[in-house]
Coordinates of C-alpha atoms in Angstrom, one line a residue:
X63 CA 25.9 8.0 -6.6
X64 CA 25.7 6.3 -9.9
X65 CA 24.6 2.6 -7.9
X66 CA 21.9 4.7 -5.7
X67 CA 20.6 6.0 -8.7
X68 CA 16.8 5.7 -9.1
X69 CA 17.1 2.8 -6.6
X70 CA 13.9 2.0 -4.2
X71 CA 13.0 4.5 -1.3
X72 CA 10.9 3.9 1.5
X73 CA 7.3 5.1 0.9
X74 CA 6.3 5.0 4.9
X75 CA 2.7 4.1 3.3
X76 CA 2.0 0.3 5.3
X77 CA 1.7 -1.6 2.0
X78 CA 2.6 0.5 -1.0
X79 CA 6.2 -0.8 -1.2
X80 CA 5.3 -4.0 -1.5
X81 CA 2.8 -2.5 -4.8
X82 CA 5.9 -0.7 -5.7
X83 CA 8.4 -3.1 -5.5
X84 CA 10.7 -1.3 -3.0
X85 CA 9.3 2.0 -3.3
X86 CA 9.8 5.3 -4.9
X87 CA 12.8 5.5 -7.2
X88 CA 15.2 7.6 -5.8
X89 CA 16.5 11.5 -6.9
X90 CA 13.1 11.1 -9.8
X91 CA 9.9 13.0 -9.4
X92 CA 6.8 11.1 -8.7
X93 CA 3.1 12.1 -10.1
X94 CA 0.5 11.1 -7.5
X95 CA -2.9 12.0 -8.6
X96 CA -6.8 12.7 -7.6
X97 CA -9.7 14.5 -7.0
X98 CA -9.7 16.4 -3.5
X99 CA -10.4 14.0 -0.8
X100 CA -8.5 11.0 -2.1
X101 CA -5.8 11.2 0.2
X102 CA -2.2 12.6 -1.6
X103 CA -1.8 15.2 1.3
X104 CA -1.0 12.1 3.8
X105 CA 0.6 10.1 1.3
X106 CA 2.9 12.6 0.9
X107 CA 3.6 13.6 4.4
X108 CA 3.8 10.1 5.2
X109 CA 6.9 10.0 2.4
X110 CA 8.4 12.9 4.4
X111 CA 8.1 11.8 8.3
X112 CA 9.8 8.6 7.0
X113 CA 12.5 11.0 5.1
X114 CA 13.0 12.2 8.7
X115 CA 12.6 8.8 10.7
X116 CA 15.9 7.7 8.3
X117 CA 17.9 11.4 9.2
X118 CA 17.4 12.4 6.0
X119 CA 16.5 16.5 5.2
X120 CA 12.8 16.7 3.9
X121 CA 10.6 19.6 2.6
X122 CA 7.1 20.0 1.9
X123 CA 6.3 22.7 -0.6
X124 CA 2.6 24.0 -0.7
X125 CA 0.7 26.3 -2.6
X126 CA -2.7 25.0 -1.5
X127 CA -2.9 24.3 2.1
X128 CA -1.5 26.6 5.0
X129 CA 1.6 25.2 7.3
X130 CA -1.6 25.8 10.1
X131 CA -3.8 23.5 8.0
X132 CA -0.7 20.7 8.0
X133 CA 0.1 20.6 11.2
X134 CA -3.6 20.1 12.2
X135 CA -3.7 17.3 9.6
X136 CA -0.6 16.0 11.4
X137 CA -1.7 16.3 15.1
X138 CA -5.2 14.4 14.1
X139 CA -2.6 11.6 12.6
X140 CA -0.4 11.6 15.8
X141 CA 2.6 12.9 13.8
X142 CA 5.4 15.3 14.7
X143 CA 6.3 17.1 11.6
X144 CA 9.5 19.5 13.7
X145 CA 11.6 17.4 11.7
X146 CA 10.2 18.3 7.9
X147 CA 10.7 22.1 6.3
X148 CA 7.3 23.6 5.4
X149 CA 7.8 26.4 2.2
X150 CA 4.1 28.0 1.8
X151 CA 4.2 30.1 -0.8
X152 CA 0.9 32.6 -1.5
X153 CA 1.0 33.9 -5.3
X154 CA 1.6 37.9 -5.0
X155 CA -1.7 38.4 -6.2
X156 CA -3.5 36.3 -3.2
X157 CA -1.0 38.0 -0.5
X158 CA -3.0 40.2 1.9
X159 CA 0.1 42.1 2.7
X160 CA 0.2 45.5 2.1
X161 CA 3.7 45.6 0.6
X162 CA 2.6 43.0 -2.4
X163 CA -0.8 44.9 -3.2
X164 CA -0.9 47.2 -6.5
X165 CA -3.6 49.0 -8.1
X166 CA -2.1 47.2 -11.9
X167 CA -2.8 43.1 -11.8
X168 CA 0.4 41.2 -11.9
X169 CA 1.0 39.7 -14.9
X170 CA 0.9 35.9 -15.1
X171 CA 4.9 36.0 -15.9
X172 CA 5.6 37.8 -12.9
X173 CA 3.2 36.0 -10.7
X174 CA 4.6 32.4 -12.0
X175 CA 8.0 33.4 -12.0
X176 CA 7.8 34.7 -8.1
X177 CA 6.3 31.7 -6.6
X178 CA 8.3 29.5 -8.7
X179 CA 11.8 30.8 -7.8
X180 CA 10.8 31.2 -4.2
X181 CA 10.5 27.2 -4.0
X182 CA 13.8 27.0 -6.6
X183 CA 15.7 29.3 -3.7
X184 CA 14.4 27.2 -0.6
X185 CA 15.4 24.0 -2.4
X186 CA 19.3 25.3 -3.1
X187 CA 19.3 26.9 0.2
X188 CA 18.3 23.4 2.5
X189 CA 19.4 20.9 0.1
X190 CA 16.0 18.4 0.7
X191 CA 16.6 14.6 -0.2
X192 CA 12.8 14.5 -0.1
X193 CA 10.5 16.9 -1.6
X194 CA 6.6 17.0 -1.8
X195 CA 5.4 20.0 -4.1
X196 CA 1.7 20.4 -3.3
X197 CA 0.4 21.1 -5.8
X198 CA 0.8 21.1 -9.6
X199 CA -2.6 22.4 -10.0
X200 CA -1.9 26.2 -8.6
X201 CA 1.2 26.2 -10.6
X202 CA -1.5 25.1 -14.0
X203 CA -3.6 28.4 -13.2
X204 CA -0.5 30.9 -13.4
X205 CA 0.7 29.1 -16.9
X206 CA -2.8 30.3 -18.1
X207 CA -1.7 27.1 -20.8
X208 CA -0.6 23.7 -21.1
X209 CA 2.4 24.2 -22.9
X210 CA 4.0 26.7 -21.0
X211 CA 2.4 24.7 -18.1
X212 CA 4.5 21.7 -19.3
X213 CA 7.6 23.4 -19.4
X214 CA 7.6 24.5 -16.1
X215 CA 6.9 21.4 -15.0
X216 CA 9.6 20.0 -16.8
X217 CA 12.2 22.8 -15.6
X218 CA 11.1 21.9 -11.7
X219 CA 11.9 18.0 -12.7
X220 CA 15.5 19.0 -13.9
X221 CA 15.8 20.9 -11.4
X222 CA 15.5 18.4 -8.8
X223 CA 17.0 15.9 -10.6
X224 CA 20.1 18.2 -10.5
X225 CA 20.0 18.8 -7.2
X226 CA 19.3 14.5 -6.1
X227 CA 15.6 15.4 -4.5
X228 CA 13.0 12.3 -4.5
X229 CA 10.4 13.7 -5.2
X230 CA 6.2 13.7 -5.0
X231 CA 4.7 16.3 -7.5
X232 CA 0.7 16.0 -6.1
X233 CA -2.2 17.3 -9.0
X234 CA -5.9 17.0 -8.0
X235 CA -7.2 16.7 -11.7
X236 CA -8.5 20.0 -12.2
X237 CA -7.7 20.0 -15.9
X238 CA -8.3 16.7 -16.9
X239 CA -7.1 17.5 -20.8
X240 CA -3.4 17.9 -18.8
X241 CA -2.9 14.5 -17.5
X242 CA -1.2 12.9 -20.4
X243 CA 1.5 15.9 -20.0
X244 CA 2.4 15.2 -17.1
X245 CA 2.1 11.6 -17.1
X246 CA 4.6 11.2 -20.0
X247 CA 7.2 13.5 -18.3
X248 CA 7.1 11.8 -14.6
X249 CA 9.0 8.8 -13.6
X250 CA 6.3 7.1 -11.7
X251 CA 2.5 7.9 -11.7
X252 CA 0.2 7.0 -8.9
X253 CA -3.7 7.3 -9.3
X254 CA -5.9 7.3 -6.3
X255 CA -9.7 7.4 -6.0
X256 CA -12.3 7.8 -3.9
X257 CA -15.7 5.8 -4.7
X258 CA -19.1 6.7 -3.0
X259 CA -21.3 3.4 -2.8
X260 CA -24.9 3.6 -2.5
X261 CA -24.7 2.4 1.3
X262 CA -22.1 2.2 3.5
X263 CA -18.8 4.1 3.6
X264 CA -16.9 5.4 1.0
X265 CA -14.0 2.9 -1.0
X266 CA -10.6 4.4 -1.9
X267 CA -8.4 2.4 -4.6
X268 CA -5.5 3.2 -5.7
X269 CA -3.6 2.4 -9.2
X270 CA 0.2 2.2 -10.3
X271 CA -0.4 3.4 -13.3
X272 CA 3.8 3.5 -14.5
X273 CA 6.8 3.1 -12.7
X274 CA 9.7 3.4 -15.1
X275 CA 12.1 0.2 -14.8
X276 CA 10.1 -1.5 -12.2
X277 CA 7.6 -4.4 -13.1
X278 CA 5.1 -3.1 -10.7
X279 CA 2.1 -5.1 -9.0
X280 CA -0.9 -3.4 -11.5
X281 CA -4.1 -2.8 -11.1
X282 CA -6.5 -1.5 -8.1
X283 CA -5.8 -1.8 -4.7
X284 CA -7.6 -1.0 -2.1
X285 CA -6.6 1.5 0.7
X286 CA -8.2 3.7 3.7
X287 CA -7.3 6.5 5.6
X288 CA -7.1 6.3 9.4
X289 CA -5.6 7.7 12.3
X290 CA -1.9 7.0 11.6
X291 CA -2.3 7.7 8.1
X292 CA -2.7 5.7 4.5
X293 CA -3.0 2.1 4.7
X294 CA -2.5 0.3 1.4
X295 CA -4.2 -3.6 0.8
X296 CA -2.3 -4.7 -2.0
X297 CA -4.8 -7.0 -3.7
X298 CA -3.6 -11.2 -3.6
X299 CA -1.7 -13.0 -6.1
X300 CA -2.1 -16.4 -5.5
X301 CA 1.4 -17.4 -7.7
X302 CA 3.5 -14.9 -5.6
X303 CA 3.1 -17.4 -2.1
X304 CA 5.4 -20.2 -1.8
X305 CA 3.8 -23.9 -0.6
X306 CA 2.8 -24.6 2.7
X307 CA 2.6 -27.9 4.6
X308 CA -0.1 -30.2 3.3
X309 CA -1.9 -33.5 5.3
X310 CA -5.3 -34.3 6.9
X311 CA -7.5 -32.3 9.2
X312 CA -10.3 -34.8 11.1
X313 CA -13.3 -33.8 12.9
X314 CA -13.7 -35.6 16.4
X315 CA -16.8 -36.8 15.0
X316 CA -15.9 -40.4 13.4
X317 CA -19.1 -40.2 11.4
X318 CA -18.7 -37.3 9.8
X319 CA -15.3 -38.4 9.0
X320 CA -16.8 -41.3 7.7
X321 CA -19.1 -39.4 5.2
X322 CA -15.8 -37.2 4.0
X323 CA -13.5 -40.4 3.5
X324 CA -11.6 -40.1 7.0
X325 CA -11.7 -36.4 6.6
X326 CA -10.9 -32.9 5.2
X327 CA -7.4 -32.9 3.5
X328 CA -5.3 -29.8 4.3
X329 CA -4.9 -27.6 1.0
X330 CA -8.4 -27.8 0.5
X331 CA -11.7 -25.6 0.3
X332 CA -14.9 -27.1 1.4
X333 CA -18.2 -25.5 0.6
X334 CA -21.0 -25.5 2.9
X335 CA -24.6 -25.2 1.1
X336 CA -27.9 -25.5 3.0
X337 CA -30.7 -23.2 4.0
X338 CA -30.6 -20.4 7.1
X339 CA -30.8 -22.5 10.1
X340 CA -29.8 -25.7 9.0
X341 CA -26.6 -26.2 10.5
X342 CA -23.6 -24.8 7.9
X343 CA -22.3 -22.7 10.8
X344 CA -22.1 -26.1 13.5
X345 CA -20.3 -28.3 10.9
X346 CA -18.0 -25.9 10.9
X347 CA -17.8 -25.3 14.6
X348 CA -17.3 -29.1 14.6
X349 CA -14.0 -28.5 12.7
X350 CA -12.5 -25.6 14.2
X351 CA -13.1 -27.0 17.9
X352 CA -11.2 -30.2 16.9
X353 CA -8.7 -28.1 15.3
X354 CA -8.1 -25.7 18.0
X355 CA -8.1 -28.9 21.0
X356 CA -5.3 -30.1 18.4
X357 CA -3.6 -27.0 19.6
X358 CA -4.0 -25.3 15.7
X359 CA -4.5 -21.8 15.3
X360 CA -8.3 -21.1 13.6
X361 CA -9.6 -17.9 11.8
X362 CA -13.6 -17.1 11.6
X363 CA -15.0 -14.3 9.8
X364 CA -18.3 -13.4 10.5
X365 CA -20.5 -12.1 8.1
X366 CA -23.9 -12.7 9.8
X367 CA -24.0 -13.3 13.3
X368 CA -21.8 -10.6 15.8
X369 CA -19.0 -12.6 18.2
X370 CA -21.7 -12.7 21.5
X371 CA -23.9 -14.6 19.9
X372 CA -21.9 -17.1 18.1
X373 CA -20.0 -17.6 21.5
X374 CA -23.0 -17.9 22.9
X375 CA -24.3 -20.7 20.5
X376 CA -21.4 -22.7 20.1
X377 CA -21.4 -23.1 24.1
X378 CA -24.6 -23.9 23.9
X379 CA -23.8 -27.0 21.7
X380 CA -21.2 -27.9 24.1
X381 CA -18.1 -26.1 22.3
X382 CA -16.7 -23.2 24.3
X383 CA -14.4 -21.0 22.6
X384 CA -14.1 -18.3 25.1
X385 CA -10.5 -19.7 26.6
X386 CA -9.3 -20.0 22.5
X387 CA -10.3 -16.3 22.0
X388 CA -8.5 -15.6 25.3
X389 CA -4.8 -17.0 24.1
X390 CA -5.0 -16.0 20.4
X391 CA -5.9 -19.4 19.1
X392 CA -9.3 -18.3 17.5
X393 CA -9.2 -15.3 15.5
X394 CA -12.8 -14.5 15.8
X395 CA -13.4 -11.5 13.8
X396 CA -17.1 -9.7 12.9
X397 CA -17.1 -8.1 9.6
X398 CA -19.2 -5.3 8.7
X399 CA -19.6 -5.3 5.1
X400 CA -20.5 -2.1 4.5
X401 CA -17.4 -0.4 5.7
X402 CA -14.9 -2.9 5.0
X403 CA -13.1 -3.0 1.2
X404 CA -12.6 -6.4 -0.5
X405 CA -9.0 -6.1 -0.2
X406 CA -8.5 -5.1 3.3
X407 CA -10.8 -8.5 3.8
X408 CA -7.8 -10.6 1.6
X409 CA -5.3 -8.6 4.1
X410 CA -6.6 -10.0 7.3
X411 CA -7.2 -13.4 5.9
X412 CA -3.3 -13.2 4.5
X413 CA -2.3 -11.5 7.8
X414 CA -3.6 -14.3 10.0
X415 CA -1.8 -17.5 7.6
X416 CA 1.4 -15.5 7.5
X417 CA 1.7 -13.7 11.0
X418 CA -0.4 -16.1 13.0
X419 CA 0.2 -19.2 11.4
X420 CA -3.7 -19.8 10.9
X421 CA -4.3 -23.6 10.0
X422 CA -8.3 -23.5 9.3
X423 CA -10.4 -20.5 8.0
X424 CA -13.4 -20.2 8.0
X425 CA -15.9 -18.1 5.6
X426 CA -19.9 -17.2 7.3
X427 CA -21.1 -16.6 4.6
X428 CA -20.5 -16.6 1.2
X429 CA -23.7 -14.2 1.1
X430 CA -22.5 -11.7 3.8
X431 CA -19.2 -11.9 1.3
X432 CA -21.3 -10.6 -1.5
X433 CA -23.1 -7.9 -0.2
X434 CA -19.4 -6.6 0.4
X435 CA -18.3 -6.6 -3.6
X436 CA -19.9 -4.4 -5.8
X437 CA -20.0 -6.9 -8.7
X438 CA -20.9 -11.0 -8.8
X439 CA -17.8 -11.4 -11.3
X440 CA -15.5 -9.6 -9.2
X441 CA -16.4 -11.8 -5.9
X442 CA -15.7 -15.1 -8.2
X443 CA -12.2 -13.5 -9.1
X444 CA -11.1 -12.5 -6.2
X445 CA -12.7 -15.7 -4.2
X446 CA -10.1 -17.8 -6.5
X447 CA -7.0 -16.5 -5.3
X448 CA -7.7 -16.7 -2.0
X449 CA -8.5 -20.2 -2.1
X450 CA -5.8 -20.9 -4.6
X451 CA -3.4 -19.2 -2.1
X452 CA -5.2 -20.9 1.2
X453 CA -4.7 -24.2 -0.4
X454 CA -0.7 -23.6 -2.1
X455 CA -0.2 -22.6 2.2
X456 CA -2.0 -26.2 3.0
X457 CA -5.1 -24.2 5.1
X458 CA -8.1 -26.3 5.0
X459 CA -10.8 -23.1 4.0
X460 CA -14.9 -23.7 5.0
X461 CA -16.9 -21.6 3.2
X462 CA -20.3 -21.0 4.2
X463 CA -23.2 -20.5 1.6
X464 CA -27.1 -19.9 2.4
X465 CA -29.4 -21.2 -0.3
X466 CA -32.4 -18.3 -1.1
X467 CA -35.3 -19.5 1.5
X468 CA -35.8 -22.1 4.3
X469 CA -38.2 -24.5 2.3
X470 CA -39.3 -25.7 -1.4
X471 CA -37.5 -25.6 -4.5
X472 CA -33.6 -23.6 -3.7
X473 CA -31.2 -21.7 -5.2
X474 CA -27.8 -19.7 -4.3
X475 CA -26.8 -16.5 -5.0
X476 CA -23.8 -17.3 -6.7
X477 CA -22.2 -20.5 -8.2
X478 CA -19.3 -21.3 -6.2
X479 CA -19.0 -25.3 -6.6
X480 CA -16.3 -25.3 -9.3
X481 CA -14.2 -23.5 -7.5
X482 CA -14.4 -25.8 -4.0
X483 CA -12.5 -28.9 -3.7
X484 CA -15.6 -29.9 -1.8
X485 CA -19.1 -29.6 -1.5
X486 CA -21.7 -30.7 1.0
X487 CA -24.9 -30.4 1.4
X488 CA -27.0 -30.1 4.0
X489 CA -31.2 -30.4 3.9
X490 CA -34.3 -30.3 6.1
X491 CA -37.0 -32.9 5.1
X492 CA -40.0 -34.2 6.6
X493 CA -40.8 -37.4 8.5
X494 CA -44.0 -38.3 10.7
X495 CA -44.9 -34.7 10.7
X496 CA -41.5 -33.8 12.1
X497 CA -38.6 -31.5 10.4
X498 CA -34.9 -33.7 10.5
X499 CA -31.5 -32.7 8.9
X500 CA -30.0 -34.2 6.3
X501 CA -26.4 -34.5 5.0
X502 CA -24.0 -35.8 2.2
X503 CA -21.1 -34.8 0.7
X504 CA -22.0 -34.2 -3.3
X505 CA -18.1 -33.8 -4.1
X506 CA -14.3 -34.6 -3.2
X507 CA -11.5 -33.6 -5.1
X508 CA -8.8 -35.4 -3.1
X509 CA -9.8 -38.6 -1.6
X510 CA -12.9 -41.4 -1.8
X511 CA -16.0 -40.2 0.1
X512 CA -19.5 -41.6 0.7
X513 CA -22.5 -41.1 -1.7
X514 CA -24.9 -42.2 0.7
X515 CA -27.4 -39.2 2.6
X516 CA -27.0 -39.7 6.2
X517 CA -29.6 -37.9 9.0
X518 CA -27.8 -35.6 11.4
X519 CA -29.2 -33.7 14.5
X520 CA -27.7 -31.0 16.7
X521 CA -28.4 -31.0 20.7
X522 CA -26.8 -29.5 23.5
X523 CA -23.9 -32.0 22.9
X524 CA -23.1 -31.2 19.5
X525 CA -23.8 -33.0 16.5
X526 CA -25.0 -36.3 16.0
X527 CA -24.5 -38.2 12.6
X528 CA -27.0 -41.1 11.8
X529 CA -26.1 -44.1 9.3
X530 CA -26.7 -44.1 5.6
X531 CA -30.2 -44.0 4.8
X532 CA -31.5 -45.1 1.1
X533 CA -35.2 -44.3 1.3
X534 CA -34.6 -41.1 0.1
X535 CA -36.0 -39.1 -2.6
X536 CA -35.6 -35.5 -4.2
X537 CA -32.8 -34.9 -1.6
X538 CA -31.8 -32.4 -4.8
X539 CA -34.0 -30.7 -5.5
X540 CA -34.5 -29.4 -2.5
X541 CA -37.3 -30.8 -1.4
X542 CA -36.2 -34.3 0.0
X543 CA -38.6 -37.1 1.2
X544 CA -38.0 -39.9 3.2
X545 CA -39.6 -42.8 2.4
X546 CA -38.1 -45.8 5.0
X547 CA -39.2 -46.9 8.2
X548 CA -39.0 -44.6 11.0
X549 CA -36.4 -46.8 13.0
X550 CA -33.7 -46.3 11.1
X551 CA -34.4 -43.1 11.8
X552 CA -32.3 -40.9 14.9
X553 CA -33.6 -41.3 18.1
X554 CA -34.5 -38.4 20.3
X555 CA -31.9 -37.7 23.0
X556 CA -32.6 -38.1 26.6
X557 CA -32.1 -34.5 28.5

């Protein structure tokens, strides 16, 4: 008993027990805290059906919410709860039965010590390993004060403590004067929130905010609530992933390899910057359709564009990805911004590296990314360990990042350059009254590359890359001029 004592239990929450370390600690209570809404109800029926999945007896306690009301939660969930004990206890003064009515209001001794020794008998009488007690708040309101309050909630710890119950105690902040109480008497203390943005759907976080004896992951993470229950997105750290493989990734273009120094080096982030329209999103095609006909696994995320249309383009410029999206080798994912969390973003990119052994991702956009954080700091953060874990797993990452306008003097939303190993940049300019591309690579980390601006163009064959061109000027400042003669220039394609 002594060696299984406060040792990790199973939360049955996807991702918590990885924030946890393990888990709950076994036969201690556990504080899980929030405002209605926030999700402890399924947390803590998730704790119990996985009590029950491992044969082990589990009871859920409730003064709030009628066994009717749980099992409806449960059937929308797809859960069978005939394996968990449901206690609902009604304060005498709240009964509608006839027997428990009197003309004299109970006292709040009587009325306290009733509900509390009907859970204290149904405990003794089934023995629970597990135990959810739902919720603190009811038994605040029949103290009527927070130090009796804290007493009783101290005598229900001992109490299952003596009997070797893990348990979650669940509060929704009704008294927010009370928290330190019971925060200094529980043996773990979960926070979780629910966050209303201006647009979109509403973000839940959650916080560890102690965990005796366990050097828990801290901070927020991000979670939602979905058929199936609570879904926790522990947020990355970068310094917790072990090395990956590391080498060279080449286009199947020999000119563009040319321009990067023989290529993009695995391990590496490369940023994209250029105006809508002028060709981030092909480059990058360029890679991944080399990468994939290598027989590499690829990962898109699409901020901007839904999956029809990028099929659609990227057959039009003679790469066809349907048969990769048809075997699993292109992750092709559309990302709605609005209703997806920061963290569960990380999750999927982690997911595909880890589970799907993913060898180039790819970012479009940067800007789409944005409009999904709710502060320019935190995008910068976060965006640095990702990349510092894409590159310690040797994934070549393409970001994607639109400059603000199609012509004249640019700018981005968001300095990202320091953080990429390397940065191209791509141009329109104007020759004999006609609008051309232009390209050059303005930083490498690892490796030589070329300083030269070369012209590229885009047809139904992909892209074409023209040699170095010197008579440029104000290439950037984003306004670019060329200046040399016109024959030097690329040659229109013959359809």
């Amino acid at each position: 008993m002594e060696r299984d004592d406060a040792s990790p239990v199973a939360s049955g929450v996807e991702g918590l027990d990885y924030v946890l370390r393990g888990g709950y600690a076994k036969f201690r209570s556990h504080l899980v805290e929030g405002r209605p809404g926030s999700g402890k109800t399924t947390l803590g029926l998730q704790f119990l059906i996985e009590g029950a999945r491992n044969g082990e007896t589990c009871l859920y306690i409730t003064l709030s919410e009628s066994r009717r009301e749980l099992l409806s939660v449960a059937g929308r969930h797809g859960w069978d709860l005939s394996g968990i004990e449901i206690l609902e206890l009604v304060p005498p003064e709240l009964s509608l039965d006839p027997s428990q009515l009197q003309t004299l209001v109970h006292s709040s001794d009587l009325e306290l010590g009733e509900t509390v020794h009907a859970a204290l008998a149904e405990i003794e009488r089934i023995k629970p390993d597990r135990v959810v007690f739902d919720s603190l708040s009811e038994i605040r309101l029949l103290s009527q004060g927070s130090l009796r309050y804290r007493r009783q909630v101290l005598a229900l710890k001992s109490f299952f403590l003596l009997n070797n119950a893990t348990v979650l105690l669940l509060d929704d902040l009704t008294a927010e004067h009370d928290d330190l109480n019971l925060h200094s008497i529980s043996h773990g203390v979960i926070r979780m929130e629910q966050l209303s943005p201006v647009y979109g759907g509403e973000r839940r976080r959650l916080r560890v905010i102690k965990m005796r004896g366990v050097q828990i992951r801290g901070g927020f993470h991000d979670f939602v609530i979905r058929p199936g229950g609570v879904v926790v997105f522990p947020r990355l750290v970068a310094g917790e992933h072990e090395m990956g493989e590391h080498g060279t990734s080449a286009t199947s273009d020999s000119s563009l390899d040319d321009l990067l120094g023989g290529g993009l080096a695995r391990g590496t982030s490369t940023l994209l910057m250029g105006p809508s329209g002028v060709g981030k999103s092909t480059v990058a095609c360029t890679y991944c359709h080399a990468a994939l006909a290598r027989g590499e696994k690829v990962q898109i995320l699409l901020f901007d564009e839904t999956k029809r249309i990028f099929l659609a383009r990227a057959a039009g410029l003679g790469m066809d990805f349907e048969a990769y999206v048809a075997n699993g080798s292109l992750l092709l994912e559309q990302i709605n911004p609005a209703e997806l969390s920061p963290g569960e973003l990380s999750t999927r990119i982690q997911s595909g590296v880890d589970k799907s052994d993913v060898r180039i991702v790819v970012i479009d956009s940067l800007t789409g990314y944005l409009n999904a954080m709710s502060e320019e700091q935190h995008l910068v953060l976060q965006m640095h360990e990702i990349l510092t874990y894409l590159n310690q797993k040797g994934v070549v990452t393409i970001l994607l990042l639109a400059n603000h306008g199609l012509i004249g003097r640019m700018s981005t939303p968001i300095d990202m350059t320091y953080l990429c190993d390397s940065v191209m940049l791509l141009r329109f300019f104007e020759s004999s009254g006609r609008l051309r591309r232009a390209i050059s690579v303005i930083k490498k980390r690892v490796g030589p590359h070329e300083d030269t601006i070369r012209e590229f163009r885009i047809s139904g064959s992909g892209i074409a890359v023209g040699e170095p061109l010197e008579e440029f000027r104000g290439i950037m400042t984003g306004v670019p001029s060329y200046e040399g003669k016109e024959s030097d220039l690329l040659r229109d394609v013959e359809s």
